[in-house]
Amino acid sequence: MSHTTRSSRLPEPRPDQDAGPGPESGGAGGTPAGAAPDTPAGTDTPPTVPDVPDVDAPEDAAADSASDGPARPGDDEARAPDQEGAPGQDADTVESLDAAPRPDHGGGTEPDTEPKSLEASAAPEAAAAPEEAVTPEEAVTPEEAGAVAGPPAPPARSGRRGWRVAHPRVARGVTVGTTVLAGVLVLFALVVPNRLDRLSVAAFLRIPAEGVLLAALLLALPPRPRRIVSYVVGALLGLLTVLKLVDMGFYSVLVRPFDLVLDWSLFGNAADWVRESFGRTGEVVALIAVVALVVALLVLMTLAVARLTDVMVRNRPVAGRTVLVLGTAWITCVTLGVQFTGVPVASQIDARIVQNRVRQVQAGLHDGEVFERQASVDAFADTPPDQLLTGLRGKDVLFTFIESYGRTAIDDPAMSRQIDTALTQGNDRLRSAGFSSRSGWLRSPVTGAGSWLAHSTFLSGLWIKNQQRYRSLTTSDRSTLTSYFRKTGAWRTVGIVPGVRRAWPEGRFFGLDHIYDSEHLGYKGPYFSWTPVPDQFSLEAFERLEHGKKDRGPMMAEIILASSHNPWAPVAHMIDWNDLGDGSVFEKIKKEGKDPKEVWKNPESVRTEYRRAIEYSLHSLTEYVEKYGDKNTVLVFLGDHQPVPTVTAGSTSRDVPVTIVAHDPKVLDRVSDWGWTDGLKPADNAPEWRMDTFRDRFLTAFGPHPEGSAATASKP
């Protein structure tokens, strides 16, 4: 005799029916006694119950007796959880599970409740305890009910999916919020301009053509290529966003976009400026912030595009209609020229940026060849030394650059009154000392920064607009204005360059016999932000080290006045020349000055401190000439470039003032045909020349004149 072993979980009687056969157990709703069980829903054949050895007969018999007998006390409480359904199940689900046909156990309809284990059937105490609620996926199927006892049921789900099941509303909110953030990030990348002055609400209320085309492409691709393209597009969009942010910085300082070929070396200069202005800690913090921002943009943009792609694919009909509507709207706006507060609604800014960058890269790659051809032409290369600069023989010629001294300082109404006063007072003092002056305008190749490019343009007669040209120039045999002075053998050539703090091998290229950098001027005072040495002290050091020496010959000097260098705080002020000493007196002056971090919180305060710095430089220079100049002094001073846009307030001019001051009237007679304005301040309509044309004009004006010319060179 064999006995069929039941499942380890047996059905529990419903409270409204007997355990054995009865009216409710037969008929349409149940299985008659002795009949074969109904086929479970969704199957073609009834489950097969295997025969196993009769090893558990006593327990099975007890189980049969328990299941066939009357209902046990406590069954109502034990069944309560099953009647209400497992967590996460609705009423319909519970009802369908109850109504499903079950295999026959001992002749009679299988109860509709959750089956119980054999141990629970044999022990009333265990049967009285409510069973643990299960999810629909864990519910026992008819097949499982008739099978041999298997491994224990898997534990409740954990991890992200389990959390989402347990907190559906929060999970839905996170999903929607993440998708919205991804859309905002991608839209920002597509429409954000690459200039700070163009940032506005209207800039983000545009339809990006690139976004519409990319969405259409992603919808049209098969799954695997679509995934790859979404990652590539996300990474490229992240790189484009980084490029836009870099452009913002370059436009804010240099008023031009970043050059992908020629501008990489400028990041080192930027780091030096941050360190010298805000300390080593400021430099490290800025570097970490920049690296973190770049990495975050690349990663987040890639993930954002991939997420939006998945959302579009899951909602393909809606996404397709949306792309069609946006594409039609973009074409309509372009055709009609629709604008919002002056900004075109139909945007194609990214396509234009990429197109301009392609052209820029092509030009950068060929710029070396263009510059080489230009540098090979030098009208004075074959001029004999004794015919060079004959109109200045015996004179002390000082070429002096005032940092960031641009046209804005003279023309801007917010600062022109104070600068005009400084120039008028300086002009009066110089006239009283017997000096005259003429002024005009030069157009610098740079603006905002890049002083060395402007200096080399002025001295070489070549348009040095980038670092590649500067390196090519300083490694060539091109003669500069200063090296022509040296070539004659009639002048000692020196450089006063307080902004140089380490080796400067380019100094030899410029034809300077001796260079005094910040470490060799005898200055023991404090730095003023970027400025290592105040202008007044630099000029006094020049007098002490070179110009004031007895029994010296004529000299030519290149002098850099750096007190007006960004960030213009704190600013030194004039003191008695006899009190300068070793510069320690400036400790107190610096403490009384302003903190650059505080100054740069307000554009108006930046403009005010810039104006004060230019006033200080002008006072230092004009007082020096008044005090130490003589009948052989010839001064040429000019600005190297315009200040940053924070100061220029939207001006696109690159003009800088240039002035010649001389005691000997014959010197100015040589430039009478230049049309420059009398005095230290150039008129608005004074001539405007490119800075690279000055060298040849100067060499021509002070070279040999034809016999009988009214403007002849003065003899030493």
CSV table of C-alpha atoms in Angstrom, one decimal, residues 11 30 38 103 121 131 134 166 170 193 215 312 316 334 402 407 426 434 482 484 512 527 532 539-540 616 659 704:
chain,number,residue,atom,x,y,z
A,11,PRO,CA,-5.0,24.5,2.5
A,30,GLY,CA,-16.5,22.6,-6.1
A,38,ASP,CA,-10.2,20.4,-11.9
A,103,PRO,CA,-6.0,19.8,-6.3
A,121,SER,CA,-2.1,20.7,10.5
A,131,GLU,CA,0.8,33.2,8.4
A,134,VAL,CA,3.3,37.3,0.9
A,166,ALA,CA,7.8,49.5,-0.2
A,170,VAL,CA,8.5,58.3,-3.1
A,193,PRO,CA,25.6,81.1,-24.4
A,215,ALA,CA,16.1,63.5,-30.5
A,312,MET,CA,11.6,58.9,-25.2
A,316,ARG,CA,7.8,56.7,-28.5
A,334,VAL,CA,13.5,81.1,-38.2
A,402,ILE,CA,51.8,101.3,-17.7
A,407,ARG,CA,41.4,104.2,-23.5
A,426,GLY,CA,51.4,116.0,-14.7
A,434,GLY,CA,60.9,122.4,-19.5
A,482,THR,CA,65.5,97.8,-28.1
A,484,TYR,CA,68.4,98.2,-32.6
A,512,LEU,CA,69.0,94.2,-23.0
A,527,TYR,CA,53.6,92.6,-2.3
A,532,PRO,CA,55.7,92.8,-6.4
A,539,LEU,CA,61.5,104.2,-10.7
A,540,GLU,CA,63.6,105.2,-7.7
A,616,TYR,CA,49.1,106.3,-8.9
A,659,THR,CA,52.8,109.8,-25.4
A,704,PRO,CA,68.9,110.0,-41.1
